[in-house]
XYZ file of C-alpha atoms in Angstrom:
78
model
C -25.565 11.452 -22.621
C -22.566 10.460 -24.314
C -20.024 8.525 -22.435
C -17.211 8.188 -24.269
C -17.260 12.142 -24.665
C -17.008 11.896 -21.421
C -14.764 9.354 -20.430
C -12.169 11.316 -23.029
C -12.867 14.813 -21.595
C -12.277 13.311 -18.021
C -9.306 11.887 -19.179
C -8.038 15.097 -20.524
C -8.079 17.258 -17.682
C -7.420 16.678 -13.953
C -10.515 16.587 -11.345
C -10.402 20.461 -9.710
C -14.228 20.755 -8.572
C -17.201 19.013 -7.817
C -18.142 19.433 -11.792
C -15.324 17.315 -12.733
C -16.076 14.927 -9.774
C -19.430 14.222 -11.249
C -18.200 13.789 -15.120
C -15.772 11.309 -13.257
C -18.110 9.490 -11.394
C -21.124 9.696 -13.994
C -18.920 8.670 -16.736
C -17.676 5.860 -14.780
C -21.127 4.073 -14.367
C -22.500 4.949 -16.847
C -19.784 2.784 -19.037
C -20.227 0.523 -16.206
C -24.020 -0.454 -16.800
C -23.644 -0.380 -20.765
C -20.501 -2.869 -20.480
C -21.792 -6.429 -21.187
C -20.214 -8.208 -18.057
C -20.014 -5.394 -15.675
C -23.809 -4.271 -16.200
C -26.206 -6.868 -14.833
C -23.697 -6.824 -11.653
C -24.365 -3.049 -11.254
C -28.091 -3.219 -11.706
C -28.319 -5.855 -9.392
C -26.133 -4.408 -6.849
C -27.489 -0.593 -7.185
C -31.620 -0.066 -6.669
C -31.735 3.393 -5.982
C -29.260 5.618 -8.688
C -31.047 8.642 -7.485
C -29.550 8.090 -4.456
C -26.293 6.521 -5.297
C -24.469 8.873 -7.642
C -25.036 11.838 -5.142
C -23.963 9.602 -2.570
C -20.479 8.838 -5.037
C -20.251 12.659 -5.283
C -20.188 13.212 -2.078
C -17.726 10.507 -1.603
C -14.958 11.279 -3.805
C -15.311 15.140 -2.913
C -14.421 13.987 0.451
C -11.233 11.856 -0.662
C -9.745 14.425 -2.963
C -10.640 17.677 -1.502
C -11.138 16.862 1.900
C -14.816 18.111 2.111
C -18.363 16.618 2.245
C -21.176 16.213 3.802
C -20.089 12.227 3.048
C -20.403 9.690 6.391
C -20.354 6.428 4.870
C -18.300 3.534 4.597
C -17.740 2.060 1.918
C -15.980 -0.638 2.917
C -18.562 -2.167 4.603
C -20.559 -2.140 1.927
C -17.861 -3.999 -0.769
């Protein structure tokens, strides 16, 4: 995955669908994980990326569109 290209595309278009949310979330975490300072923090905090990313897709879908299966509490996690 080319994170710089994904970030560029995500910043040009409004998020209007689940695909846009996935692009935003994947770009953010892809860049954060590669960052010299943030990468190790994210790697320690998130052990199961295959579970975490779909949860974030649902969180943002709920926040932006008002619908999804997300029922978590992000404030208790952070």
